[in-house]
Short mmCIF file of C-alpha atoms and ligand atoms in Angstrom, two decimals:
data_model
loop_
_atom_site.label_atom_id
_atom_site.label_comp_id
_atom_site.label_asym_id
_atom_site.label_seq_id
_atom_site.Cartn_x
_atom_site.Cartn_y
_atom_site.Cartn_z
CA MET G 782 0.00 0.00 0.00
CA SER G 783 1.37 3.38 -0.92
CA PHE G 784 2.30 6.12 1.49
CA PHE G 785 -0.70 8.16 0.30
CA GLN G 786 -3.15 5.30 0.84
CA ASP G 787 -1.75 4.91 4.37
CA LEU G 788 -2.16 8.63 4.96
CA PHE G 789 -5.75 8.50 3.74
CA SER G 790 -6.48 5.47 5.93
CA ILE G 791 -5.01 7.04 9.03
CA PHE G 792 -7.44 9.94 8.86
CA LYS G 793 -10.40 7.62 8.42
CA LYS G 794 -11.53 6.86 11.95
CA ARG G 795 -14.32 4.40 12.54
CA GLU G 796 -16.08 3.09 15.59
CA LEU G 797 -15.83 -0.61 16.33
CA ILE G 798 -18.37 -2.35 18.53
CA PHE G 799 -16.83 -4.58 21.20
CA LEU G 800 -18.12 -8.14 21.25
CA GLU G 801 -16.07 -10.12 23.76
CA SER G 802 -12.63 -10.86 25.14
CA HIS G 803 -10.96 -14.06 26.19
CA GLN G 804 -7.68 -15.11 27.72
CA GLU G 805 -5.20 -16.83 25.40
CA SER G 806 -2.72 -17.60 28.17
CA GLU G 807 -1.90 -16.39 31.69
CA ASP G 808 -1.29 -12.77 30.69
CA VAL G 809 -2.42 -12.59 27.07
CA TYR G 810 -5.90 -11.49 26.07
CA SER G 811 -7.75 -11.28 22.76
CA PHE G 812 -10.42 -8.64 22.10
CA LEU G 813 -13.02 -9.14 19.38
CA PHE G 814 -14.94 -6.39 17.60
CA GLU G 815 -17.61 -6.33 14.92
CA LYS G 816 -16.24 -5.93 11.40
CA GLU G 817 -18.24 -3.56 9.27
CA LYS G 818 -18.74 -4.70 5.67
CA ASP G 819 -16.66 -1.89 4.17
CA LEU G 820 -13.69 -2.50 6.47
CA THR G 821 -10.92 -4.62 5.04
CA TRP G 822 -7.16 -4.89 5.34
CA LYS G 823 -4.18 -6.75 4.01
CA ALA G 824 -3.30 -9.60 6.36
CA GLY G 825 -0.40 -8.34 8.49
CA GLN G 826 -1.45 -4.68 8.68
CA TYR G 827 -2.27 -2.83 11.88
CA GLY G 828 -4.81 -0.32 13.16
CA LEU G 829 -4.54 2.60 15.57
CA PHE G 830 -6.96 1.87 18.40
CA SER G 831 -8.34 4.61 20.65
CA ILE G 832 -10.11 4.33 23.99
CA THR G 833 -13.20 6.54 24.04
CA HIS G 834 -15.26 5.41 27.06
CA LYS G 835 -13.03 7.29 29.51
CA THR G 836 -10.36 9.94 29.46
CA ILE G 837 -6.83 8.61 29.71
CA LYS G 838 -3.37 9.74 28.68
CA ASN G 839 -1.98 7.96 25.60
CA ALA G 840 -5.45 6.87 24.54
CA THR G 841 -4.30 5.62 21.12
CA LYS G 842 -2.00 2.64 20.45
CA PRO G 843 -1.16 0.56 17.39
CA PHE G 844 -2.19 -3.10 17.32
CA SER G 845 -1.77 -5.64 14.57
CA LEU G 846 -5.03 -6.98 13.23
CA ALA G 847 -4.63 -10.59 14.33
CA SER G 848 -7.64 -11.81 12.36
CA ALA G 849 -7.70 -12.27 8.61
CA PRO G 850 -10.29 -10.15 6.77
CA THR G 851 -11.96 -13.42 5.66
CA GLU G 852 -12.80 -14.20 9.31
CA ASN G 853 -15.26 -11.31 9.34
CA ILE G 854 -14.22 -10.11 12.75
CA VAL G 855 -11.62 -7.67 14.08
CA LYS G 856 -9.36 -9.33 16.60
CA ILE G 857 -6.45 -7.88 18.52
CA THR G 858 -4.32 -9.74 21.04
CA THR G 859 -2.17 -8.17 23.70
CA ARG G 860 -0.13 -8.95 26.78
CA ILE G 861 -1.52 -7.43 30.00
CA SER G 862 0.77 -7.51 33.03
CA ASP G 863 -0.20 -7.38 36.74
CA ASP G 864 0.51 -3.66 36.63
CA PRO G 865 -1.14 -2.61 33.38
CA SER G 866 -1.04 0.76 31.67
CA ASP G 867 -4.21 2.92 31.76
CA PHE G 868 -4.87 1.89 28.16
CA LYS G 869 -4.91 -1.78 29.00
CA LYS G 870 -6.95 -1.23 32.17
CA ALA G 871 -9.51 0.49 29.94
CA MET G 872 -9.46 -2.42 27.50
CA LEU G 873 -10.27 -4.82 30.34
CA GLU G 874 -13.26 -2.63 31.29
CA LEU G 875 -14.94 -2.99 27.88
CA ASN G 876 -18.39 -4.56 27.97
CA GLN G 877 -20.33 -5.92 25.05
CA GLY G 878 -21.74 -3.09 22.89
CA MET G 879 -19.18 -0.50 24.00
CA LYS G 880 -17.08 1.14 21.31
CA VAL G 881 -13.45 1.91 20.56
CA LYS G 882 -12.19 3.91 17.59
CA MET G 883 -9.87 2.54 14.98
CA SER G 884 -8.00 4.33 12.24
CA GLY G 885 -6.29 2.47 9.47
CA PRO G 886 -5.54 -0.19 8.37
CA VAL G 887 -1.95 0.89 7.80
CA GLY G 888 1.50 -0.53 7.21
CA SER G 889 3.35 -2.58 4.64
CA PHE G 890 3.90 -5.70 6.74
CA TYR G 891 2.20 -8.13 4.38
CA LEU G 892 3.24 -10.69 1.78
CA GLN G 893 3.61 -8.88 -1.51
CA ASP G 894 4.63 -11.64 -3.89
CA ASP G 895 5.37 -15.34 -4.10
CA SER G 896 9.00 -15.08 -2.96
CA PRO G 897 10.17 -17.65 -0.43
CA SER G 898 9.38 -15.99 2.89
CA LEU G 899 10.68 -16.49 6.38
CA LEU G 900 8.28 -15.21 9.03
CA ILE G 901 9.91 -14.65 12.42
CA ALA G 902 7.76 -13.99 15.49
CA GLY G 903 9.05 -13.11 18.94
CA GLY G 904 6.41 -13.72 21.65
CA ILE G 905 3.44 -11.38 21.19
CA GLY G 906 4.83 -10.60 17.71
CA ILE G 907 2.89 -13.62 16.47
CA THR G 908 -0.22 -11.41 16.00
CA PRO G 909 0.31 -10.22 12.39
CA PHE G 910 1.41 -13.72 11.38
CA ARG G 911 -1.80 -15.27 12.68
CA SER G 912 -3.65 -13.03 10.24
CA ILE G 913 -1.27 -13.83 7.38
CA LEU G 914 -1.49 -17.59 7.93
CA LYS G 915 -5.29 -17.56 8.34
CA GLN G 916 -5.60 -15.63 5.08
CA ILE G 917 -3.34 -18.05 3.18
CA GLU G 918 -5.37 -20.96 4.56
CA ALA G 919 -8.66 -19.30 3.53
CA GLU G 920 -7.42 -18.54 0.03
CA GLY G 921 -6.08 -22.08 -0.34
CA ASN G 922 -2.96 -20.79 -2.04
CA GLY G 923 -0.33 -22.09 0.35
CA ASP G 924 0.75 -24.92 -1.93
CA GLU G 925 4.11 -24.98 -3.61
CA LYS G 926 5.24 -21.75 -1.95
CA GLN G 927 8.21 -21.70 0.38
CA ARG G 928 6.89 -20.09 3.52
CA LYS G 929 8.14 -20.85 6.98
CA LEU G 930 7.14 -19.46 10.36
CA LEU G 931 9.67 -19.46 13.20
CA TYR G 932 7.98 -18.70 16.52
CA LEU G 933 10.33 -17.85 19.39
CA ASP G 934 9.09 -17.69 22.96
CA GLY G 935 11.55 -18.11 25.82
CA LYS G 936 8.75 -19.26 28.12
CA LYS G 937 7.33 -21.70 25.55
CA SER G 938 3.96 -20.01 25.96
CA TYR G 939 2.93 -20.23 22.31
CA ILE G 940 -0.38 -18.46 21.84
CA TYR G 941 -2.62 -19.64 18.97
CA LYS G 942 -0.63 -22.91 18.89
CA ASP G 943 -3.61 -25.14 18.11
CA GLU G 944 -4.72 -22.88 15.26
CA LEU G 945 -1.21 -22.61 13.83
CA ASP G 946 -0.76 -26.39 13.95
CA GLU G 947 -4.06 -26.80 12.11
CA ILE G 948 -2.97 -24.33 9.41
CA ALA G 949 0.38 -26.12 9.05
CA LYS G 950 -1.58 -29.36 8.49
CA ASN G 951 -3.83 -27.79 5.82
CA THR G 952 -1.21 -25.82 3.87
CA SER G 953 2.43 -26.11 2.87
CA ILE G 954 3.46 -23.55 5.51
CA SER G 955 5.73 -25.00 8.16
CA VAL G 956 5.69 -23.78 11.74
CA THR G 957 8.68 -24.28 14.05
CA TYR G 958 8.44 -23.46 17.76
CA LEU G 959 11.67 -22.34 19.38
CA ASP G 960 12.70 -21.23 22.84
CA SER G 961 16.28 -20.08 22.39
CA ARG G 962 17.97 -17.41 20.31
CA ASP G 963 20.71 -19.88 19.24
CA ASP G 964 18.14 -22.29 17.79
CA LEU G 965 16.40 -19.38 16.08
CA HIS G 966 19.66 -18.27 14.47
CA GLN G 967 20.32 -21.83 13.30
CA GLU G 968 16.91 -22.04 11.63
CA MET G 969 17.34 -18.59 10.06
CA ASP G 970 20.77 -19.56 8.74
CA LYS G 971 19.31 -22.69 7.10
CA PHE G 972 16.73 -20.59 5.24
CA ASN G 973 19.33 -17.98 4.39
CA ALA G 974 21.68 -20.64 2.95
CA LEU G 975 18.89 -21.81 0.61
CA TYR G 976 17.35 -18.53 -0.51
CA LYS G 977 19.74 -15.69 0.39
CA ASN G 978 18.46 -12.43 -1.12
CA ASN G 979 15.83 -14.25 -3.18
CA GLY G 980 13.92 -14.61 0.07
CA LYS G 981 11.89 -12.08 2.05
CA TYR G 982 12.28 -11.84 5.80
CA PHE G 983 9.46 -10.62 8.07
CA ILE G 984 10.18 -9.97 11.75
CA ALA G 985 7.62 -8.97 14.42
CA GLY G 986 7.95 -8.68 18.18
CA PRO G 987 9.47 -6.52 20.92
CA LYS G 988 11.66 -3.82 19.40
CA SER G 989 14.97 -5.05 20.90
CA MET G 990 14.37 -8.53 19.55
CA VAL G 991 13.38 -7.27 16.09
CA ASP G 992 16.50 -5.09 15.91
CA SER G 993 18.84 -7.90 16.93
CA ILE G 994 17.34 -10.39 14.46
CA SER G 995 17.51 -7.81 11.71
CA SER G 996 21.21 -7.21 12.51
CA HIS G 997 21.86 -10.97 12.40
CA LEU G 998 20.32 -11.13 8.92
CA GLN G 999 22.26 -8.10 7.69
CA ASN G 1000 25.50 -9.55 9.12
CA ASN G 1001 24.71 -12.57 6.98
CA HIS G 1002 24.46 -10.41 3.84
CA ILE G 1003 20.69 -10.08 3.66
CA SER G 1004 19.90 -6.71 2.20
CA LYS G 1005 17.76 -4.28 4.19
CA ARG G 1006 15.19 -4.10 1.39
CA ASN G 1007 14.39 -7.81 1.88
CA ILE G 1008 13.70 -7.34 5.60
CA LYS G 1009 10.33 -6.10 6.85
CA LYS G 1010 9.92 -5.22 10.50
CA ASP G 1011 7.03 -4.66 12.89
CA ALA G 1012 8.72 -3.47 16.08
CA PHE G 1013 6.40 -3.43 19.10
CA PHE G 1014 7.50 -0.83 21.63
CA GLY G 1015 6.36 -0.99 25.27
CA TYR G 1016 7.77 -4.52 25.75
C1 FAD N 1535 2.98 -1.81 14.19
C2 FAD N 1535 2.74 -2.19 15.64
C3 FAD N 1535 1.93 -3.26 15.93
C4 FAD N 1535 1.71 -3.63 17.26
N1 FAD N 1535 0.92 -4.71 17.52
C5 FAD N 1535 0.77 -5.13 18.78
C6 FAD N 1535 0.01 -6.30 19.08
O1 FAD N 1535 -0.56 -6.96 18.20
N2 FAD N 1535 -0.12 -6.67 20.37
C7 FAD N 1535 0.48 -5.95 21.37
O2 FAD N 1535 0.34 -6.34 22.53
N3 FAD N 1535 1.20 -4.85 21.13
C8 FAD N 1535 1.36 -4.42 19.87
N4 FAD N 1535 2.09 -3.29 19.62
C9 FAD N 1535 2.62 -2.53 20.75
C10 FAD N 1535 1.48 -1.74 21.42
O3 FAD N 1535 1.10 -0.64 20.63
C11 FAD N 1535 1.87 -1.23 22.83
O4 FAD N 1535 2.97 -0.38 22.72
C12 FAD N 1535 2.22 -2.39 23.75
O5 FAD N 1535 1.16 -3.33 23.78
C13 FAD N 1535 2.48 -1.89 25.16
O6 FAD N 1535 1.31 -1.25 25.61
P1 FAD N 1535 1.18 -0.71 27.08
O7 FAD N 1535 -0.09 0.06 27.17
O8 FAD N 1535 1.33 -1.87 28.05
O9 FAD N 1535 2.48 0.15 27.06
P2 FAD N 1535 3.11 1.29 27.85
O10 FAD N 1535 2.14 2.37 28.16
O11 FAD N 1535 4.34 1.61 27.07
O12 FAD N 1535 3.46 0.53 29.16
C14 FAD N 1535 4.54 -0.38 29.24
C15 FAD N 1535 4.55 -0.90 30.68
O13 FAD N 1535 4.75 0.22 31.57
C16 FAD N 1535 3.92 0.11 32.72
N5 FAD N 1535 2.92 1.19 32.79
C17 FAD N 1535 2.62 2.08 31.81
N6 FAD N 1535 1.67 2.93 32.23
C18 FAD N 1535 1.36 2.58 33.49
C19 FAD N 1535 0.44 3.08 34.46
N7 FAD N 1535 -0.33 4.15 34.22
N8 FAD N 1535 0.38 2.45 35.65
C20 FAD N 1535 1.17 1.40 35.91
N9 FAD N 1535 2.07 0.89 35.05
C21 FAD N 1535 2.16 1.46 33.86
C22 FAD N 1535 3.23 -1.22 32.61
O14 FAD N 1535 3.96 -2.20 33.31
C23 FAD N 1535 3.24 -1.53 31.13
O15 FAD N 1535 3.18 -2.93 30.88
C24 FAD N 1535 2.31 -2.89 18.31
C25 FAD N 1535 3.12 -1.80 18.00
C26 FAD N 1535 3.33 -1.45 16.68
C27 FAD N 1535 4.22 -0.27 16.38
#
């Protein structure tokens, strides 16, 4: 999506009706909203979500749209600690029928062609990849394409695991769960040895992790233009 389309999208604010939330793991929650018919996005993009039912500082934050447009629902998933920010406290207070605002979708974190692609998620950074994988599964076009998801979580708390395993069964996408940086590097190096700069590399997760994985790729001669990053700050 072009810069101008992003700019147009960002000014288009819409209200989303809250449906329900559920816990994905001890400290990870998903929030579901109604999807209006004219709302769509490219799997992997994000929205800017604003709290409107109370006045708080920093009332707007970006969240990846974790659902695929074909699911006909807007889903975001986030980690909420014991000592949450005002934004996340407000998210937990949402009741069915209440509204948040969303502008977007924005961003260029989506598959643009059929190049071999390595998708690398660190912890909560799995959210845009859930959308991407769900969309590939729905379109039934996963065959023959070299697409691999590496999912790193030091605590082995892999959210969406059942769904991802199901997608891996139904498509040619492979999913590898990892809990150490060394193993992640090994898997990245294998992909890199096969595809080098013919591959595309997508990284999402906490900013420090995204930066260090990106440096590893660049140290291994992967050009910046083949690396796409979604760096989540606040983690
Ligand atoms: C493109 C993009 C996509 C993203 N997608 C996602 C996503 O899918 N899921 C996701 O979870 N995040 C995502 N993020 C990050 C997200 O926007 C938030 O920055 C992140 O969730 C942290 O939010 P927070 O409210 O906890 O952060 P902050 O306000 O930065 O707080 C960080 C920590 O500080 C402490 N803190 C802050 N304020 C208070 C307070 N008032 N009282 C007590 N403690 C406080 C809390 O411990 C809190 O956990 C994305 C970011 C980008 C740029």
